[in-house]
Amino acid sequence: MDAARSERRGRPPKVTEASIAEAVLAEGFAGLTVPAVAARLGVSTVTLYRHVPTRAQLLALGWDHVLDDYSWPLLDLPWRELLEAHAVALWDLLAEHPGIVTEMSTAMLPQRMVGLFENLAAALVGQGFTAGQAVRAADAVLDLTLDHRRGAETLTRPVEGTTQSLREQIGTLWAPGHTDDAPTPSAQAAARQAVRQAMSEAIAEDPRVWFRHKLDLILDGIAANHGPTNDSTDATDVRRTIPHDPHPSHSTPNASSPSPRIADSEWSRPT
């Protein structure tokens, strides 16, 4: 009998960190609940809470599992390629796991994401940026990436009480030809219609392509104002090394691209 008890005590636990993480990924990050993960594992919520005390830790465990199998771009790229490559890689990774970007701004901030920021900023310092310039550059690029990806997901959601998505509703509001009741000088009216046309095209643009346009503006600004003192390359001569992919397999066709700023910095910087 003692041998049998010893054997039972020596059996591996039914629930492991790996099995929990796999259950989180199987459920998906969007709207994840502890009972759903427990049910997928075939255990009670009480049992699951013994392993992972909070929902935030559950989300972090799943995201860490994603990062375990992910390889980031090299850190020894020239500074512009470095920031661009990491921003695009992060945008694509977030697109593959809908919901996680929202959770990062409301429920959890994995330590390894802080590590990503630190690695990027340190690499910039190694290329001639001051520490302050490096932090501002990395913060601006990663904030844009997270905000844009979150906005792209938000705008695909249906508007309550309608059959339209938020993107479709915004597209209607920005449709060319729509004007308010206030009289407008003819020159200004033409400018307004041109803006509406451009905005309508932006809303219909593939979100990944629109993100790349915004990223270019950020990188151009960094080159003009915060670039390393030893970088003699003119910003206008820099050519993108990562090809545009207007139809990546994981992107949502026609998801809205221009996204309002939804949250402040993800990196807990002082305001």
PDB file of C-alpha atoms in Angstrom:
ATOM      1  CA  MET A   1       0.000   0.000   0.000  1.00  0.00           C
ATOM      2  CA  ASP A   2       2.861   2.362   0.813  1.00  0.00           C
ATOM      3  CA  ALA A   3       4.281   1.730  -2.649  1.00  0.00           C
ATOM      4  CA  ALA A   4       0.931   2.536  -4.244  1.00  0.00           C
ATOM      5  CA  ARG A   5       0.675   5.782  -2.273  1.00  0.00           C
ATOM      6  CA  SER A   6       4.201   6.693  -3.284  1.00  0.00           C
ATOM      7  CA  GLU A   7       3.351   6.021  -6.917  1.00  0.00           C
ATOM      8  CA  ARG A   8       0.305   8.242  -6.708  1.00  0.00           C
ATOM      9  CA  ARG A   9       2.313  11.007  -5.090  1.00  0.00           C
ATOM     10  CA  GLY A  10       4.938  10.700  -7.815  1.00  0.00           C
ATOM     11  CA  ARG A  11       2.529  11.055 -10.717  1.00  0.00           C
ATOM     12  CA  PRO A  12       2.879  14.321 -12.684  1.00  0.00           C
ATOM     13  CA  PRO A  13       0.173  16.899 -11.990  1.00  0.00           C
ATOM     14  CA  LYS A  14      -2.804  16.889 -14.321  1.00  0.00           C
ATOM     15  CA  VAL A  15      -2.358  20.600 -14.926  1.00  0.00           C
ATOM     16  CA  THR A  16       0.973  22.113 -15.917  1.00  0.00           C
ATOM     17  CA  GLU A  17       2.039  25.588 -17.006  1.00  0.00           C
ATOM     18  CA  ALA A  18       2.459  24.287 -20.551  1.00  0.00           C
ATOM     19  CA  SER A  19      -1.029  22.752 -20.649  1.00  0.00           C
ATOM     20  CA  ILE A  20      -2.562  25.930 -19.213  1.00  0.00           C
ATOM     21  CA  ALA A  21      -0.788  28.092 -21.801  1.00  0.00           C
ATOM     22  CA  GLU A  22      -1.950  25.816 -24.607  1.00  0.00           C
ATOM     23  CA  ALA A  23      -5.508  26.011 -23.300  1.00  0.00           C
ATOM     24  CA  VAL A  24      -5.321  29.818 -23.251  1.00  0.00           C
ATOM     25  CA  LEU A  25      -4.174  29.883 -26.878  1.00  0.00           C
ATOM     26  CA  ALA A  26      -6.867  27.406 -27.864  1.00  0.00           C
ATOM     27  CA  GLU A  27      -9.526  29.628 -26.257  1.00  0.00           C
ATOM     28  CA  GLY A  28      -8.029  32.833 -27.656  1.00  0.00           C
ATOM     29  CA  PHE A  29      -7.158  36.013 -25.771  1.00  0.00           C
ATOM     30  CA  ALA A  30     -10.272  37.985 -26.712  1.00  0.00           C
ATOM     31  CA  GLY A  31     -12.812  37.694 -23.910  1.00  0.00           C
ATOM     32  CA  LEU A  32     -10.843  34.966 -22.178  1.00  0.00           C
ATOM     33  CA  THR A  33     -12.382  33.663 -18.945  1.00  0.00           C
ATOM     34  CA  VAL A  34     -10.960  31.458 -16.218  1.00  0.00           C
ATOM     35  CA  PRO A  35     -13.934  29.042 -16.303  1.00  0.00           C
ATOM     36  CA  ALA A  36     -13.489  28.551 -20.063  1.00  0.00           C
ATOM     37  CA  VAL A  37      -9.817  27.646 -19.653  1.00  0.00           C
ATOM     38  CA  ALA A  38     -10.612  25.353 -16.724  1.00  0.00           C
ATOM     39  CA  ALA A  39     -13.307  23.595 -18.762  1.00  0.00           C
ATOM     40  CA  ARG A  40     -10.915  23.081 -21.640  1.00  0.00           C
ATOM     41  CA  LEU A  41      -8.421  21.529 -19.233  1.00  0.00           C
ATOM     42  CA  GLY A  42     -11.111  19.373 -17.644  1.00  0.00           C
ATOM     43  CA  VAL A  43     -10.586  20.762 -14.152  1.00  0.00           C
ATOM     44  CA  SER A  44     -12.495  23.049 -11.799  1.00  0.00           C
ATOM     45  CA  THR A  45     -11.831  26.759 -11.602  1.00  0.00           C
ATOM     46  CA  VAL A  46     -10.634  26.216  -8.026  1.00  0.00           C
ATOM     47  CA  THR A  47      -7.990  23.806  -9.287  1.00  0.00           C
ATOM     48  CA  LEU A  48      -6.905  26.230 -12.005  1.00  0.00           C
ATOM     49  CA  TYR A  49      -6.648  29.095  -9.517  1.00  0.00           C
ATOM     50  CA  ARG A  50      -4.244  27.006  -7.470  1.00  0.00           C
ATOM     51  CA  HIS A  51      -1.854  27.109 -10.411  1.00  0.00           C
ATOM     52  CA  VAL A  52      -2.626  30.610 -11.723  1.00  0.00           C
ATOM     53  CA  PRO A  53      -4.130  32.903  -9.051  1.00  0.00           C
ATOM     54  CA  THR A  54      -5.399  35.688 -11.358  1.00  0.00           C
ATOM     55  CA  ARG A  55      -6.771  36.164 -14.858  1.00  0.00           C
ATOM     56  CA  ALA A  56      -3.926  38.599 -15.612  1.00  0.00           C
ATOM     57  CA  GLN A  57      -1.390  35.884 -14.822  1.00  0.00           C
ATOM     58  CA  LEU A  58      -3.346  33.500 -17.019  1.00  0.00           C
ATOM     59  CA  LEU A  59      -3.082  35.923 -19.937  1.00  0.00           C
ATOM     60  CA  ALA A  60       0.609  36.528 -19.285  1.00  0.00           C
ATOM     61  CA  LEU A  61       1.275  32.795 -19.211  1.00  0.00           C
ATOM     62  CA  GLY A  62      -0.368  32.386 -22.609  1.00  0.00           C
ATOM     63  CA  TRP A  63       1.508  35.345 -24.113  1.00  0.00           C
ATOM     64  CA  ASP A  64       4.825  34.096 -22.734  1.00  0.00           C
ATOM     65  CA  HIS A  65       4.102  30.786 -24.461  1.00  0.00           C
ATOM     66  CA  VAL A  66       3.651  32.676 -27.742  1.00  0.00           C
ATOM     67  CA  LEU A  67       6.966  34.486 -27.252  1.00  0.00           C
ATOM     68  CA  ASP A  68       8.762  31.241 -26.409  1.00  0.00           C
ATOM     69  CA  ASP A  69       8.371  30.175 -30.034  1.00  0.00           C
ATOM     70  CA  TYR A  70       8.950  33.600 -31.596  1.00  0.00           C
ATOM     71  CA  SER A  71      12.188  35.034 -32.959  1.00  0.00           C
ATOM     72  CA  TRP A  72      12.472  38.825 -33.067  1.00  0.00           C
ATOM     73  CA  PRO A  73      14.515  40.576 -35.775  1.00  0.00           C
ATOM     74  CA  LEU A  74      18.203  41.104 -35.095  1.00  0.00           C
ATOM     75  CA  LEU A  75      19.234  43.947 -32.802  1.00  0.00           C
ATOM     76  CA  ASP A  76      22.314  44.882 -34.826  1.00  0.00           C
ATOM     77  CA  LEU A  77      20.385  46.356 -37.777  1.00  0.00           C
ATOM     78  CA  PRO A  78      20.875  50.054 -38.615  1.00  0.00           C
ATOM     79  CA  TRP A  79      18.627  52.068 -36.308  1.00  0.00           C
ATOM     80  CA  ARG A  80      15.823  52.795 -38.798  1.00  0.00           C
ATOM     81  CA  GLU A  81      15.665  49.217 -40.045  1.00  0.00           C
ATOM     82  CA  LEU A  82      15.824  48.054 -36.425  1.00  0.00           C
ATOM     83  CA  LEU A  83      12.776  50.046 -35.336  1.00  0.00           C
ATOM     84  CA  GLU A  84      10.846  49.301 -38.513  1.00  0.00           C
ATOM     85  CA  ALA A  85      11.527  45.569 -38.393  1.00  0.00           C
ATOM     86  CA  HIS A  86      10.507  45.241 -34.741  1.00  0.00           C
ATOM     87  CA  ALA A  87       7.376  47.378 -35.186  1.00  0.00           C
ATOM     88  CA  VAL A  88       6.180  45.344 -38.176  1.00  0.00           C
ATOM     89  CA  ALA A  89       7.038  42.054 -36.448  1.00  0.00           C
ATOM     90  CA  LEU A  90       5.079  43.082 -33.348  1.00  0.00           C
ATOM     91  CA  TRP A  91       2.096  44.292 -35.402  1.00  0.00           C
ATOM     92  CA  ASP A  92       2.003  40.971 -37.258  1.00  0.00           C
ATOM     93  CA  LEU A  93       2.323  38.938 -34.053  1.00  0.00           C
ATOM     94  CA  LEU A  94      -0.520  40.859 -32.409  1.00  0.00           C
ATOM     95  CA  ALA A  95      -2.654  40.334 -35.517  1.00  0.00           C
ATOM     96  CA  GLU A  96      -2.146  36.588 -35.184  1.00  0.00           C
ATOM     97  CA  HIS A  97      -3.539  36.695 -31.631  1.00  0.00           C
ATOM     98  CA  PRO A  98      -6.612  38.979 -31.570  1.00  0.00           C
ATOM     99  CA  GLY A  99      -7.457  40.438 -28.193  1.00  0.00           C
ATOM    100  CA  ILE A 100      -4.011  40.352 -26.611  1.00  0.00           C
ATOM    101  CA  VAL A 101      -3.242  43.968 -27.497  1.00  0.00           C
ATOM    102  CA  THR A 102      -6.336  45.141 -25.604  1.00  0.00           C
ATOM    103  CA  GLU A 103      -5.420  43.005 -22.618  1.00  0.00           C
ATOM    104  CA  MET A 104      -1.954  44.562 -22.552  1.00  0.00           C
ATOM    105  CA  SER A 105      -3.499  47.992 -22.058  1.00  0.00           C
ATOM    106  CA  THR A 106      -6.098  46.995 -19.484  1.00  0.00           C
ATOM    107  CA  ALA A 107      -5.191  43.822 -17.625  1.00  0.00           C
ATOM    108  CA  MET A 108      -1.543  42.897 -17.916  1.00  0.00           C
ATOM    109  CA  LEU A 109       1.911  43.957 -19.086  1.00  0.00           C
ATOM    110  CA  PRO A 110       4.230  40.965 -19.469  1.00  0.00           C
ATOM    111  CA  GLN A 111       7.763  41.504 -18.224  1.00  0.00           C
ATOM    112  CA  ARG A 112       9.111  40.287 -21.549  1.00  0.00           C
ATOM    113  CA  MET A 113       7.397  43.158 -23.343  1.00  0.00           C
ATOM    114  CA  VAL A 114       9.250  45.535 -21.064  1.00  0.00           C
ATOM    115  CA  GLY A 115      12.360  43.603 -22.061  1.00  0.00           C
ATOM    116  CA  LEU A 116      11.599  44.204 -25.747  1.00  0.00           C
ATOM    117  CA  PHE A 117      11.425  47.948 -25.124  1.00  0.00           C
ATOM    118  CA  GLU A 118      14.657  47.890 -23.121  1.00  0.00           C
ATOM    119  CA  ASN A 119      16.513  45.900 -25.789  1.00  0.00           C
ATOM    120  CA  LEU A 120      15.439  48.301 -28.539  1.00  0.00           C
ATOM    121  CA  ALA A 121      16.364  51.407 -26.567  1.00  0.00           C
ATOM    122  CA  ALA A 122      19.739  49.970 -25.564  1.00  0.00           C
ATOM    123  CA  ALA A 123      20.472  49.081 -29.201  1.00  0.00           C
ATOM    124  CA  LEU A 124      19.715  52.678 -30.202  1.00  0.00           C
ATOM    125  CA  VAL A 125      22.074  53.996 -27.545  1.00  0.00           C
ATOM    126  CA  GLY A 126      24.722  51.726 -29.042  1.00  0.00           C
ATOM    127  CA  GLN A 127      24.199  53.513 -32.373  1.00  0.00           C
ATOM    128  CA  GLY A 128      24.691  57.034 -31.068  1.00  0.00           C
ATOM    129  CA  PHE A 129      21.330  57.994 -29.579  1.00  0.00           C
ATOM    130  CA  THR A 130      21.315  59.509 -26.126  1.00  0.00           C
ATOM    131  CA  ALA A 131      19.374  57.474 -23.574  1.00  0.00           C
ATOM    132  CA  GLY A 132      16.569  60.048 -23.665  1.00  0.00           C
ATOM    133  CA  GLN A 133      16.391  60.017 -27.458  1.00  0.00           C
ATOM    134  CA  ALA A 134      16.416  56.211 -27.487  1.00  0.00           C
ATOM    135  CA  VAL A 135      13.566  55.970 -24.990  1.00  0.00           C
ATOM    136  CA  ARG A 136      11.453  58.518 -26.892  1.00  0.00           C
ATOM    137  CA  ALA A 137      12.090  56.814 -30.230  1.00  0.00           C
ATOM    138  CA  ALA A 138      11.299  53.307 -28.989  1.00  0.00           C
ATOM    139  CA  ASP A 139       8.272  54.555 -27.072  1.00  0.00           C
ATOM    140  CA  ALA A 140       6.848  56.405 -30.084  1.00  0.00           C
ATOM    141  CA  VAL A 141       7.271  53.434 -32.421  1.00  0.00           C
ATOM    142  CA  LEU A 142       5.900  50.807 -30.040  1.00  0.00           C
ATOM    143  CA  ASP A 143       3.022  53.031 -28.928  1.00  0.00           C
ATOM    144  CA  LEU A 144       2.022  53.514 -32.555  1.00  0.00           C
ATOM    145  CA  THR A 145       2.204  49.760 -33.152  1.00  0.00           C
ATOM    146  CA  LEU A 146       0.045  48.847 -30.162  1.00  0.00           C
ATOM    147  CA  ASP A 147      -2.453  51.671 -30.646  1.00  0.00           C
ATOM    148  CA  HIS A 148      -2.903  50.996 -34.346  1.00  0.00           C
ATOM    149  CA  ARG A 149      -3.348  47.255 -33.901  1.00  0.00           C
ATOM    150  CA  ARG A 150      -5.863  47.813 -31.107  1.00  0.00           C
ATOM    151  CA  GLY A 151      -7.727  50.336 -33.233  1.00  0.00           C
ATOM    152  CA  ALA A 152      -7.846  47.969 -36.201  1.00  0.00           C
ATOM    153  CA  GLU A 153      -9.473  45.322 -34.005  1.00  0.00           C
ATOM    154  CA  THR A 154     -11.870  47.764 -32.354  1.00  0.00           C
ATOM    155  CA  LEU A 155     -13.156  49.097 -35.658  1.00  0.00           C
ATOM    156  CA  THR A 156     -14.155  45.634 -36.902  1.00  0.00           C
ATOM    157  CA  ARG A 157     -16.607  45.199 -34.032  1.00  0.00           C
ATOM    158  CA  PRO A 158     -20.335  45.655 -34.705  1.00  0.00           C
ATOM    159  CA  VAL A 159     -22.019  48.818 -33.499  1.00  0.00           C
ATOM    160  CA  GLU A 160     -24.643  47.993 -30.901  1.00  0.00           C
ATOM    161  CA  GLY A 161     -28.146  48.081 -32.318  1.00  0.00           C
ATOM    162  CA  THR A 162     -26.974  48.016 -35.945  1.00  0.00           C
ATOM    163  CA  THR A 163     -25.672  45.565 -38.495  1.00  0.00           C
ATOM    164  CA  GLN A 164     -22.716  47.832 -39.268  1.00  0.00           C
ATOM    165  CA  SER A 165     -19.174  47.563 -37.992  1.00  0.00           C
ATOM    166  CA  LEU A 166     -17.647  50.636 -36.416  1.00  0.00           C
ATOM    167  CA  ARG A 167     -15.408  50.932 -39.491  1.00  0.00           C
ATOM    168  CA  GLU A 168     -18.441  51.004 -41.781  1.00  0.00           C
ATOM    169  CA  GLN A 169     -20.151  53.613 -39.626  1.00  0.00           C
ATOM    170  CA  ILE A 170     -17.073  55.837 -39.637  1.00  0.00           C
ATOM    171  CA  GLY A 171     -16.763  55.335 -43.385  1.00  0.00           C
ATOM    172  CA  THR A 172     -20.317  56.634 -43.817  1.00  0.00           C
ATOM    173  CA  LEU A 173     -19.576  59.713 -41.733  1.00  0.00           C
ATOM    174  CA  TRP A 174     -16.494  60.484 -43.821  1.00  0.00           C
ATOM    175  CA  ALA A 175     -18.114  59.837 -47.197  1.00  0.00           C
ATOM    176  CA  PRO A 176     -17.252  62.528 -49.795  1.00  0.00           C
ATOM    177  CA  GLY A 177     -20.138  64.846 -50.556  1.00  0.00           C
ATOM    178  CA  HIS A 178     -21.462  64.929 -47.006  1.00  0.00           C
ATOM    179  CA  THR A 179     -21.420  68.468 -45.584  1.00  0.00           C
ATOM    180  CA  ASP A 180     -22.790  70.186 -42.513  1.00  0.00           C
ATOM    181  CA  ASP A 181     -25.371  72.947 -42.638  1.00  0.00           C
ATOM    182  CA  ALA A 182     -22.928  75.813 -42.049  1.00  0.00           C
ATOM    183  CA  PRO A 183     -22.006  77.872 -45.134  1.00  0.00           C
ATOM    184  CA  THR A 184     -18.434  77.240 -46.272  1.00  0.00           C
ATOM    185  CA  PRO A 185     -16.277  79.346 -48.622  1.00  0.00           C
ATOM    186  CA  SER A 186     -15.766  77.586 -51.957  1.00  0.00           C
ATOM    187  CA  ALA A 187     -12.002  77.185 -51.514  1.00  0.00           C
ATOM    188  CA  GLN A 188     -12.467  75.673 -48.075  1.00  0.00           C
ATOM    189  CA  ALA A 189     -15.276  73.449 -49.332  1.00  0.00           C
ATOM    190  CA  ALA A 190     -12.973  72.005 -51.991  1.00  0.00           C
ATOM    191  CA  ALA A 191     -10.316  71.361 -49.373  1.00  0.00           C
ATOM    192  CA  ARG A 192     -12.829  69.660 -47.110  1.00  0.00           C
ATOM    193  CA  GLN A 193     -13.980  67.366 -49.907  1.00  0.00           C
ATOM    194  CA  ALA A 194     -10.380  66.491 -50.721  1.00  0.00           C
ATOM    195  CA  VAL A 195      -9.803  65.623 -47.064  1.00  0.00           C
ATOM    196  CA  ARG A 196     -12.957  63.495 -47.004  1.00  0.00           C
ATOM    197  CA  GLN A 197     -11.838  61.658 -50.120  1.00  0.00           C
ATOM    198  CA  ALA A 198      -8.415  60.983 -48.645  1.00  0.00           C
ATOM    199  CA  MET A 199      -9.927  59.831 -45.365  1.00  0.00           C
ATOM    200  CA  SER A 200     -12.372  57.525 -47.119  1.00  0.00           C
ATOM    201  CA  GLU A 201      -9.489  55.937 -48.989  1.00  0.00           C
ATOM    202  CA  ALA A 202      -7.574  55.544 -45.727  1.00  0.00           C
ATOM    203  CA  ILE A 203     -10.522  53.823 -44.036  1.00  0.00           C
ATOM    204  CA  ALA A 204     -10.775  51.382 -46.947  1.00  0.00           C
ATOM    205  CA  GLU A 205      -7.009  50.765 -46.965  1.00  0.00           C
ATOM    206  CA  ASP A 206      -5.557  47.487 -45.740  1.00  0.00           C
ATOM    207  CA  PRO A 207      -4.699  48.161 -42.076  1.00  0.00           C
ATOM    208  CA  ARG A 208      -1.165  46.835 -42.376  1.00  0.00           C
ATOM    209  CA  VAL A 209      -0.390  49.140 -45.302  1.00  0.00           C
ATOM    210  CA  TRP A 210      -1.846  52.149 -43.477  1.00  0.00           C
ATOM    211  CA  PHE A 211       0.208  51.252 -40.431  1.00  0.00           C
ATOM    212  CA  ARG A 212       3.359  51.296 -42.583  1.00  0.00           C
ATOM    213  CA  HIS A 213       2.485  54.801 -43.814  1.00  0.00           C
ATOM    214  CA  LYS A 214       2.153  56.035 -40.240  1.00  0.00           C
ATOM    215  CA  LEU A 215       5.346  54.271 -39.223  1.00  0.00           C
ATOM    216  CA  ASP A 216       7.212  56.065 -42.014  1.00  0.00           C
ATOM    217  CA  LEU A 217       6.128  59.422 -40.587  1.00  0.00           C
ATOM    218  CA  ILE A 218       7.377  58.478 -37.126  1.00  0.00           C
ATOM    219  CA  LEU A 219      10.702  57.230 -38.465  1.00  0.00           C
ATOM    220  CA  ASP A 220      11.158  60.349 -40.612  1.00  0.00           C
ATOM    221  CA  GLY A 221      10.557  62.469 -37.531  1.00  0.00           C
ATOM    222  CA  ILE A 222      13.088  60.499 -35.517  1.00  0.00           C
ATOM    223  CA  ALA A 223      15.623  60.881 -38.321  1.00  0.00           C
ATOM    224  CA  ALA A 224      15.067  64.643 -38.432  1.00  0.00           C
ATOM    225  CA  ASN A 225      15.033  65.336 -34.707  1.00  0.00           C
ATOM    226  CA  HIS A 226      16.454  62.489 -32.648  1.00  0.00           C
ATOM    227  CA  GLY A 227      18.778  60.549 -34.909  1.00  0.00           C
ATOM    228  CA  PRO A 228      22.249  59.499 -33.782  1.00  0.00           C
ATOM    229  CA  THR A 229      24.921  62.166 -34.128  1.00  0.00           C
ATOM    230  CA  ASN A 230      27.175  59.771 -36.036  1.00  0.00           C
ATOM    231  CA  ASP A 231      24.555  58.881 -38.678  1.00  0.00           C
ATOM    232  CA  SER A 232      25.294  60.795 -41.877  1.00  0.00           C
ATOM    233  CA  THR A 233      22.639  59.070 -43.973  1.00  0.00           C
ATOM    234  CA  ASP A 234      20.006  61.475 -45.235  1.00  0.00           C
ATOM    235  CA  ALA A 235      16.511  60.365 -44.209  1.00  0.00           C
ATOM    236  CA  THR A 236      15.222  60.833 -47.762  1.00  0.00           C
ATOM    237  CA  ASP A 237      17.778  58.316 -49.053  1.00  0.00           C
ATOM    238  CA  VAL A 238      16.784  55.545 -46.671  1.00  0.00           C
ATOM    239  CA  ARG A 239      15.061  52.748 -48.519  1.00  0.00           C
ATOM    240  CA  ARG A 240      12.769  50.278 -46.812  1.00  0.00           C
ATOM    241  CA  THR A 241      14.296  46.821 -46.476  1.00  0.00           C
ATOM    242  CA  ILE A 242      11.069  45.077 -45.474  1.00  0.00           C
ATOM    243  CA  PRO A 243       8.717  44.638 -48.450  1.00  0.00           C
ATOM    244  CA  HIS A 244       5.134  45.802 -48.170  1.00  0.00           C
ATOM    245  CA  ASP A 245       2.642  42.957 -47.981  1.00  0.00           C
ATOM    246  CA  PRO A 246      -0.792  44.397 -48.720  1.00  0.00           C
ATOM    247  CA  HIS A 247      -2.490  41.038 -48.166  1.00  0.00           C
ATOM    248  CA  PRO A 248      -0.777  39.137 -45.325  1.00  0.00           C
ATOM    249  CA  SER A 249      -2.456  35.858 -44.492  1.00  0.00           C
ATOM    250  CA  HIS A 250      -3.330  36.955 -40.960  1.00  0.00           C
ATOM    251  CA  SER A 251      -4.668  40.459 -41.635  1.00  0.00           C
ATOM    252  CA  THR A 252      -8.351  41.300 -41.682  1.00  0.00           C
ATOM    253  CA  PRO A 253      -9.384  42.535 -45.143  1.00  0.00           C
ATOM    254  CA  ASN A 254     -10.806  46.039 -45.111  1.00  0.00           C
ATOM    255  CA  ALA A 255     -10.420  46.470 -41.356  1.00  0.00           C
ATOM    256  CA  SER A 256     -10.193  50.175 -40.686  1.00  0.00           C
ATOM    257  CA  SER A 257      -6.723  51.565 -40.487  1.00  0.00           C
ATOM    258  CA  PRO A 258      -6.739  55.109 -39.128  1.00  0.00           C
ATOM    259  CA  SER A 259      -7.241  54.596 -35.424  1.00  0.00           C
ATOM    260  CA  PRO A 260      -7.783  57.213 -32.722  1.00  0.00           C
ATOM    261  CA  ARG A 261      -5.442  57.085 -29.778  1.00  0.00           C
ATOM    262  CA  ILE A 262      -7.262  54.821 -27.361  1.00  0.00           C
ATOM    263  CA  ALA A 263      -4.836  54.585 -24.460  1.00  0.00           C
ATOM    264  CA  ASP A 264      -1.740  56.265 -23.151  1.00  0.00           C
ATOM    265  CA  SER A 265       1.719  54.758 -23.270  1.00  0.00           C
ATOM    266  CA  GLU A 266       1.927  51.007 -22.760  1.00  0.00           C
ATOM    267  CA  TRP A 267       5.319  51.271 -21.172  1.00  0.00           C
ATOM    268  CA  SER A 268       4.485  53.042 -17.905  1.00  0.00           C
ATOM    269  CA  ARG A 269       6.624  56.062 -18.647  1.00  0.00           C
ATOM    270  CA  PRO A 270       6.193  59.218 -16.520  1.00  0.00           C
ATOM    271  CA  THR A 271       3.552  61.563 -17.928  1.00  0.00           C
TER     272      THR A 271
END
